[in-house]
Coordinates of C-alpha atoms and ligand atoms in Angstrom, one line a residue:
M1 CA 55.2 -41.3 -43.6
S2 CA 52.4 -42.9 -46.0
V3 CA 50.5 -40.7 -48.5
A4 CA 47.2 -41.2 -50.3
G5 CA 46.8 -38.8 -53.1
L6 CA 43.3 -39.3 -54.1
S7 CA 42.7 -36.6 -56.7
P8 CA 45.0 -33.9 -57.7
N9 CA 43.5 -31.7 -55.3
F10 CA 43.3 -33.9 -52.1
K11 CA 45.8 -35.2 -50.1
V12 CA 46.2 -37.5 -46.7
A13 CA 49.0 -38.6 -45.1
F14 CA 50.0 -40.2 -41.5
D15 CA 53.3 -39.4 -40.1
A16 CA 53.9 -42.1 -37.3
N17 CA 56.9 -40.5 -35.6
S18 CA 54.9 -37.4 -34.7
Q19 CA 51.4 -38.9 -34.8
V20 CA 50.1 -36.6 -37.3
F21 CA 47.4 -37.6 -39.7
S22 CA 46.6 -34.9 -42.2
L23 CA 43.9 -33.9 -44.8
A24 CA 44.7 -31.1 -47.2
G25 CA 43.1 -30.1 -50.3
V26 CA 39.5 -30.4 -51.7
I27 CA 37.8 -33.5 -50.7
R28 CA 34.2 -33.7 -52.0
P29 CA 33.4 -37.4 -52.8
R30 CA 30.1 -38.6 -53.8
S31 CA 29.9 -41.7 -51.6
V32 CA 32.1 -43.1 -48.9
D33 CA 33.6 -45.7 -51.1
E34 CA 35.9 -42.6 -52.8
I35 CA 37.6 -42.2 -49.9
A36 CA 37.8 -45.8 -48.4
D37 CA 41.5 -46.0 -48.5
S38 CA 41.7 -42.8 -46.5
I39 CA 39.5 -43.9 -44.0
A40 CA 41.6 -47.0 -43.9
M41 CA 44.7 -44.7 -43.3
L42 CA 43.0 -43.1 -40.4
R43 CA 41.5 -46.3 -38.6
Q44 CA 45.4 -47.7 -38.7
A45 CA 46.7 -44.3 -37.5
I46 CA 44.9 -44.8 -34.4
D47 CA 45.6 -48.3 -34.1
D48 CA 49.5 -47.2 -34.3
V49 CA 49.3 -44.3 -31.8
R50 CA 49.8 -44.2 -28.2
G51 CA 48.3 -40.8 -26.3
V52 CA 47.4 -38.2 -28.5
L53 CA 46.7 -38.5 -32.4
Y54 CA 47.0 -35.0 -34.2
V55 CA 44.6 -34.4 -37.0
D56 CA 46.2 -31.5 -39.0
V57 CA 43.3 -29.9 -41.2
K58 CA 45.6 -26.9 -41.5
R59 CA 45.3 -26.8 -45.5
L60 CA 41.7 -28.6 -45.6
I61 CA 40.3 -26.2 -48.2
Q62 CA 36.9 -28.0 -48.6
M63 CA 35.1 -31.2 -47.3
N64 CA 31.8 -31.9 -48.2
N65 CA 29.4 -33.7 -45.6
T66 CA 29.8 -37.2 -47.0
A67 CA 33.6 -36.7 -46.2
F68 CA 33.1 -35.2 -43.2
H69 CA 30.9 -37.6 -41.4
A70 CA 33.1 -40.6 -42.6
F71 CA 36.0 -39.4 -40.7
V72 CA 34.5 -38.1 -37.5
R73 CA 32.6 -41.7 -37.4
V74 CA 35.8 -43.4 -37.2
A75 CA 37.3 -40.8 -34.8
L76 CA 34.3 -41.1 -32.5
D77 CA 34.0 -44.9 -32.6
A78 CA 37.5 -44.6 -31.5
C79 CA 37.3 -42.5 -28.5
R80 CA 35.0 -44.7 -27.3
A81 CA 36.6 -47.7 -27.7
R82 CA 39.9 -46.5 -26.3
A83 CA 39.8 -44.4 -22.8
D84 CA 43.5 -43.9 -23.4
L85 CA 43.0 -42.0 -26.7
R86 CA 43.2 -38.3 -27.3
M87 CA 42.4 -36.2 -30.7
V88 CA 43.7 -33.0 -31.1
I89 CA 42.2 -31.5 -34.3
V90 CA 44.7 -28.6 -35.5
T91 CA 43.0 -26.1 -37.6
S92 CA 43.9 -22.8 -38.7
S93 CA 42.1 -19.6 -39.1
V94 CA 42.9 -19.6 -42.5
V95 CA 40.6 -22.3 -43.5
G96 CA 38.2 -20.7 -40.5
W97 CA 35.1 -23.4 -41.6
T98 CA 37.3 -26.2 -40.1
T99 CA 37.5 -24.6 -36.6
R100 CA 33.7 -24.1 -36.7
M101 CA 32.9 -27.2 -38.3
F102 CA 35.3 -29.3 -36.0
G103 CA 34.7 -27.3 -33.0
H104 CA 31.4 -29.0 -32.5
L105 CA 33.3 -32.2 -31.6
N106 CA 34.4 -31.3 -28.1
Q107 CA 30.6 -31.0 -27.1
I108 CA 30.1 -34.8 -28.1
E109 CA 33.2 -36.3 -27.4
P110 CA 35.4 -34.4 -24.6
Q111 CA 38.5 -36.8 -25.8
I112 CA 38.5 -34.6 -29.1
T113 CA 39.7 -31.2 -28.7
V114 CA 40.4 -28.2 -31.6
E115 CA 43.5 -26.0 -31.4
V116 CA 43.5 -23.3 -33.8
Y117 CA 47.3 -23.1 -34.5
D118 CA 47.8 -19.5 -35.8
S119 CA 46.1 -17.9 -32.7
T120 CA 49.6 -17.6 -31.4
F121 CA 51.8 -19.4 -33.6
Y122 CA 55.0 -16.9 -33.5
P123 CA 56.0 -15.0 -30.4
G124 CA 56.1 -11.6 -32.4
Q125 CA 52.8 -11.9 -33.5
S126 CA 50.8 -9.8 -31.4
F127 CA 52.9 -6.5 -32.1
V128 CA 53.3 -7.5 -35.9
E129 CA 49.6 -8.1 -36.2
D130 CA 48.5 -4.8 -34.3
T131 CA 47.4 -1.8 -36.1
S132 CA 50.0 0.0 -34.4
F133 CA 52.6 -1.5 -36.9
I134 CA 50.8 0.1 -40.2
P135 CA 52.9 3.5 -39.7
I136 CA 56.1 1.6 -39.5
L137 CA 55.6 -0.7 -42.3
R138 CA 54.2 2.4 -44.5
T139 CA 57.2 4.7 -44.0
Q140 CA 60.0 2.1 -44.4
T141 CA 58.5 0.7 -47.6
K142 CA 58.7 4.7 -48.9
M143 CA 62.3 5.0 -47.9
T144 CA 63.3 1.3 -49.6
W145 CA 61.7 1.6 -52.8
R146 CA 63.9 4.4 -53.6
H147 CA 66.9 1.4 -53.7
E148 CA 65.0 -1.3 -54.4
R149 CA 63.4 -0.5 -57.8
S150 CA 66.7 -0.5 -59.3
I151 CA 68.1 -3.4 -57.3
L152 CA 65.0 -5.7 -58.3
P153 CA 65.8 -6.3 -61.8
R154 CA 69.4 -7.8 -60.8
H155 CA 67.3 -10.3 -59.1
G156 CA 64.5 -11.2 -61.5
L157 CA 61.8 -9.0 -61.3
R158 CA 60.6 -8.0 -65.1
P159 CA 57.6 -7.3 -66.6
G160 CA 55.0 -10.3 -67.6
I161 CA 55.9 -12.5 -64.9
A162 CA 54.0 -14.1 -62.1
M163 CA 54.8 -12.6 -58.8
A164 CA 54.0 -13.4 -55.2
D165 CA 54.7 -11.0 -52.5
V166 CA 54.6 -13.1 -49.3
C167 CA 54.0 -11.3 -45.7
C168 CA 53.1 -8.2 -48.2
G169 CA 52.3 -6.0 -44.7
I170 CA 50.0 -3.5 -46.1
G171 CA 50.6 -4.2 -49.8
D172 CA 52.4 -1.1 -50.9
F173 CA 55.4 -2.8 -52.3
A174 CA 52.8 -5.0 -54.6
V175 CA 51.3 -1.7 -55.7
L176 CA 55.0 -0.2 -56.5
V177 CA 56.0 -3.3 -58.0
Q178 CA 52.8 -3.2 -60.3
K179 CA 53.3 0.0 -61.3
E180 CA 56.9 0.2 -62.1
F181 CA 57.3 -3.7 -63.5
Q182 CA 54.0 -4.5 -64.7
P183 CA 54.4 -8.4 -63.9
A184 CA 51.3 -10.3 -65.4
R185 CA 50.0 -11.6 -61.9
I186 CA 50.5 -10.4 -58.3
V187 CA 49.5 -12.7 -55.4
A188 CA 50.0 -10.4 -52.1
L189 CA 49.3 -12.4 -49.0
D190 CA 49.8 -11.7 -45.1
H191 CA 48.4 -13.1 -41.8
S192 CA 47.4 -9.3 -40.4
K193 CA 44.0 -8.6 -40.9
A194 CA 44.7 -5.3 -40.1
S195 CA 47.2 -5.0 -42.6
L196 CA 45.3 -6.5 -45.4
A197 CA 42.2 -4.6 -44.7
Y198 CA 44.3 -1.5 -45.1
A199 CA 45.8 -2.6 -48.2
R200 CA 42.4 -3.4 -49.5
E201 CA 41.5 0.0 -48.3
V202 CA 44.1 1.5 -50.2
A203 CA 43.7 -0.5 -53.3
T204 CA 39.7 0.4 -53.5
N205 CA 41.1 4.0 -53.2
F206 CA 43.5 4.4 -56.2
G207 CA 41.3 1.9 -58.4
I208 CA 43.9 -1.1 -58.3
T209 CA 41.9 -3.9 -59.2
D210 CA 44.8 -6.7 -60.0
I211 CA 46.4 -7.3 -56.8
E212 CA 45.0 -10.5 -55.6
Y213 CA 45.3 -9.9 -51.8
T214 CA 45.0 -12.7 -49.9
Y215 CA 44.8 -13.8 -46.2
G216 CA 47.2 -16.7 -45.3
D217 CA 49.8 -18.4 -43.6
A218 CA 53.2 -18.0 -45.1
S219 CA 54.3 -21.3 -43.3
E220 CA 51.3 -23.3 -44.6
M221 CA 50.1 -21.6 -48.0
L222 CA 47.2 -22.7 -50.0
L223 CA 48.9 -21.8 -52.7
E224 CA 49.9 -24.8 -55.5
D225 CA 53.7 -25.5 -56.2
N226 CA 55.9 -24.2 -58.8
Q227 CA 53.7 -21.3 -59.8
F228 CA 55.4 -17.9 -59.3
D229 CA 58.8 -16.6 -61.4
F230 CA 59.6 -14.3 -58.5
V231 CA 58.8 -14.6 -54.8
S232 CA 59.7 -12.1 -52.6
C233 CA 59.5 -12.2 -48.5
R234 CA 60.5 -8.6 -47.2
H235 CA 61.8 -7.9 -43.6
S236 CA 59.9 -11.0 -42.5
L237 CA 61.8 -13.7 -42.2
Q238 CA 63.6 -11.8 -39.4
I239 CA 60.4 -11.6 -37.2
F240 CA 59.1 -15.4 -37.6
N241 CA 60.5 -18.2 -35.3
E242 CA 60.3 -20.8 -37.7
R243 CA 62.5 -19.5 -40.6
E244 CA 63.1 -22.9 -42.2
L245 CA 59.7 -23.7 -42.6
L246 CA 58.7 -20.3 -44.0
L247 CA 61.8 -20.9 -46.8
K248 CA 60.7 -24.2 -47.8
E249 CA 57.2 -22.6 -48.3
L250 CA 58.8 -20.0 -50.7
Y251 CA 60.8 -22.3 -52.5
R252 CA 57.7 -24.9 -52.7
I253 CA 55.8 -22.1 -54.7
C254 CA 58.4 -20.8 -57.0
K255 CA 58.7 -22.0 -60.3
P256 CA 62.0 -24.0 -61.1
G257 CA 64.5 -21.0 -62.7
G258 CA 62.4 -18.7 -60.6
R259 CA 63.8 -16.7 -58.0
V260 CA 63.1 -16.1 -54.3
Y261 CA 63.8 -12.6 -53.0
I262 CA 64.1 -11.7 -49.2
T263 CA 65.2 -8.4 -47.4
N264 CA 66.2 -8.2 -43.6
E265 CA 68.1 -5.8 -41.3
K266 CA 70.8 -5.8 -39.0
N267 CA 69.5 -3.6 -36.6
S268 CA 72.9 -3.1 -34.4
H269 CA 74.3 -1.5 -37.6
C270 CA 71.9 1.5 -37.6
L271 CA 74.0 4.6 -37.2
G272 CA 74.0 8.1 -36.9
E273 CA 76.4 11.1 -36.2
P274 CA 76.5 13.3 -33.9
R275 CA 75.3 11.4 -30.8
A276 CA 76.6 7.9 -32.3
Q277 CA 77.4 6.2 -28.9
S278 CA 73.8 7.1 -27.6
I279 CA 72.2 5.8 -30.9
Q280 CA 74.5 2.7 -31.2
W281 CA 73.7 1.5 -27.8
T282 CA 69.7 1.7 -28.5
Y283 CA 70.2 -0.3 -31.6
N284 CA 72.2 -3.2 -29.7
E285 CA 69.5 -3.3 -27.5
V286 CA 66.6 -3.3 -30.5
A287 CA 68.6 -6.3 -31.5
K288 CA 68.4 -7.9 -27.8
L289 CA 64.9 -7.0 -27.6
F290 CA 63.4 -8.3 -30.8
S291 CA 65.5 -11.6 -29.9
H292 CA 63.8 -12.0 -26.6
F293 CA 60.3 -12.5 -28.5
D294 CA 62.4 -15.1 -31.0
M295 CA 62.7 -12.6 -33.5
D296 CA 66.0 -12.1 -35.3
V297 CA 66.5 -8.5 -36.3
E298 CA 70.3 -9.4 -37.1
L299 CA 69.4 -11.7 -39.9
G300 CA 70.7 -9.6 -43.1
P301 CA 74.0 -10.9 -43.0
K302 CA 73.2 -14.6 -42.8
S303 CA 70.6 -14.5 -45.9
R304 CA 73.3 -16.2 -48.0
R305 CA 73.5 -18.9 -45.4
Y306 CA 69.7 -19.4 -45.2
L307 CA 68.9 -19.5 -48.9
A308 CA 71.7 -22.2 -49.4
D309 CA 70.7 -24.2 -46.7
A310 CA 67.0 -24.1 -48.7
G311 CA 68.3 -25.2 -51.5
F312 CA 68.7 -22.4 -53.9
D313 CA 71.5 -21.8 -56.3
D314 CA 73.1 -18.7 -58.3
I315 CA 72.4 -16.9 -54.5
L316 CA 73.2 -12.9 -54.9
V317 CA 73.2 -10.7 -51.7
E318 CA 73.7 -7.1 -51.8
S319 CA 73.0 -4.4 -49.3
F320 CA 72.2 -0.5 -49.3
M321 CA 71.7 1.9 -46.3
V322 CA 68.9 4.1 -46.3
T323 CA 69.8 7.3 -45.1
N324 CA 68.4 10.9 -44.4
L325 CA 70.0 12.1 -47.3
D326 CA 68.0 10.1 -49.5
G327 CA 65.2 12.5 -49.8
D328 CA 63.2 14.3 -47.3
P329 CA 65.1 13.9 -43.6
Q330 CA 61.8 14.1 -42.4
D331 CA 60.8 10.6 -44.1
F332 CA 63.8 9.2 -42.2
A333 CA 62.7 10.8 -38.6
D334 CA 59.3 9.5 -39.4
V335 CA 60.6 5.6 -39.6
I336 CA 62.5 6.3 -36.5
T337 CA 59.6 7.7 -34.5
A338 CA 57.4 4.9 -35.8
W339 CA 60.1 2.4 -34.4
E340 CA 60.4 4.2 -31.0
N341 CA 56.3 4.3 -30.5
V342 CA 56.3 0.6 -30.9
Y343 CA 60.0 -0.7 -29.8
A344 CA 59.9 1.2 -26.5
G345 CA 56.4 2.1 -26.2
E346 CA 55.2 -1.7 -26.5
M347 CA 57.6 -4.3 -26.6
A348 CA 59.9 -3.1 -24.0
V349 CA 56.9 -2.4 -21.6
R350 CA 55.8 -6.0 -22.5
R351 CA 59.4 -7.3 -21.4
G352 CA 59.0 -5.5 -18.3
D353 CA 61.8 -3.4 -18.6
T354 CA 62.3 -0.4 -15.9
P355 CA 61.3 3.2 -16.7
E356 CA 65.0 4.4 -16.6
F357 CA 65.8 1.7 -19.1
I358 CA 63.1 2.7 -21.4
E359 CA 63.9 6.2 -21.1
R360 CA 67.4 5.5 -22.0
F361 CA 66.2 3.2 -24.8
R362 CA 64.3 6.3 -26.4
Q363 CA 66.9 8.5 -25.7
G364 CA 68.8 6.7 -29.0
F365 CA 65.8 6.8 -31.1
R366 CA 65.6 10.6 -30.5
D367 CA 69.1 10.9 -31.1
H368 CA 69.0 9.5 -34.2
I369 CA 66.3 11.5 -35.4
F370 CA 68.6 14.5 -34.1
A371 CA 71.3 13.2 -36.4
A372 CA 68.8 12.8 -39.3
L373 CA 67.2 16.4 -39.0
H374 CA 70.4 18.4 -38.2
P375 CA 71.7 20.3 -41.0
K376 CA 75.4 18.5 -40.8
G377 CA 74.1 15.2 -39.6
Y378 CA 74.1 11.8 -41.0
A379 CA 71.5 8.7 -40.0
G380 CA 71.7 5.5 -41.7
W381 CA 69.7 2.4 -41.8
P382 CA 71.2 -0.9 -43.4
I383 CA 69.3 -3.5 -45.3
W384 CA 70.5 -6.7 -47.1
V385 CA 68.9 -8.0 -50.0
A386 CA 69.6 -11.8 -50.9
S387 CA 68.1 -13.9 -53.7
G388 CA 68.5 -17.4 -54.7
R389 CA 67.4 -19.7 -57.8
K390 CA 65.3 -22.6 -57.4
P391 CA 67.2 -25.2 -59.3
T392 CA 65.5 -26.6 -62.6
Ligands
SAM401 C1 57.8 -6.6 -40.7 S1 56.5 -6.8 -41.8 C2 57.1 -6.8 -43.3 C3 55.7 -6.2 -44.3 C4 56.1 -6.1 -45.8 N1 56.8 -7.4 -46.3 C5 57.1 -4.8 -45.7 O1 58.0 -5.0 -45.9 O2 56.5 -3.9 -45.4 C6 56.1 -8.5 -41.4 C7 54.8 -9.0 -42.1 O3 54.7 -10.5 -41.9 C8 53.7 -11.0 -41.7 N2 53.9 -12.2 -41.3 C9 54.6 -12.6 -40.3 N3 54.5 -14.2 -40.1 C10 53.3 -14.5 -41.1 C11 52.9 -15.6 -41.6 N4 53.2 -16.9 -41.0 N5 52.0 -15.9 -42.6 C12 51.7 -14.4 -43.0 N6 52.2 -13.4 -42.9 C13 53.0 -13.0 -41.6 C14 53.2 -10.1 -40.6 O4 51.7 -9.8 -40.4 C15 53.5 -8.4 -41.2 O5 53.1 -8.2 -42.1

């Protein structure tokens, strides 16, 4: 791979193996001469490739007209000279202007197409980014916070630090952390516009002004390297198919000596008494259902391996069980109702399951709720917490 760094804010690179030419950062030259090296690199990339050249602009924050026209001129000339050449410009909704600006090129030159990579970039996206997921997130955090507030200091959370909550969902964790631990800075990032809109509304209603809610893609963040003392990513590694990519980004934005904190589940270990068998059957099926959509809700105990493989040291792992005895049993029941609605009502339907299967699947959730609300019942949902230190 060749890389040209024009300014600290701008990077251009070509990876010959994957035929990807990438532009990232802020590119605002006063004249074309300032970007001559990059233009030459694009020309060279075009000469080297066979078939398709991918132009990756997923992290291109800004580009002025001088640069845009200079790059586009080279691309158009190349397409006219070579009928075999195709160019796919890979944009992202996080830098939405790129889709608009490069989108016009296809009308001028059909050999150039634009793909918005994050419109369907992980298989479970349509469920997780939907508003129906909001009640799940709201009830879950309410239940887990009781445990996590005492666990978090062991994993490095303390007042005055800079932290990022990546895949923050509706941002409630960030609000709780801010109240309890007073970090100096909190960035909360997610790719669900519905969840972020909800988070911002809650923040406005409660007069919270110092959480930086950010729309972004966790696997291609625009945040700079080595910025945060503490990076959390809760219940999210398990729903994303490219887990190594996500961990690489969490590692990148963490300061050396800082910690990355992840929480994940092992759904097949959800339990309850009475009606244990029906409950067990349903949660085994939950794990299979998620795996059908490339999500791994059995990931919890694998956290240690994931963190070690991503290069972290001083890895700490612990687990806790959210139960109906933690507080109001109705809170527990609300979590399960929210799961039933989305897992049985939407995901199983999308998989094409039969009405008989869905009815049995629903029964296990109802039995879990029965166990939670029964005066002598017990219901549990286990969570694995793990963190690792980025070596100095
Ligand atoms: C199961 S939810 C967990 C949300 C929150 N951390 C919590 O515990 O309540 C997963 C979240 O990850 C977000 N997400 C998944 N992939 C993402 C990506 N590539 N970039 C940013 N957010 C992503 C989803 O939009 C969703 O809000």
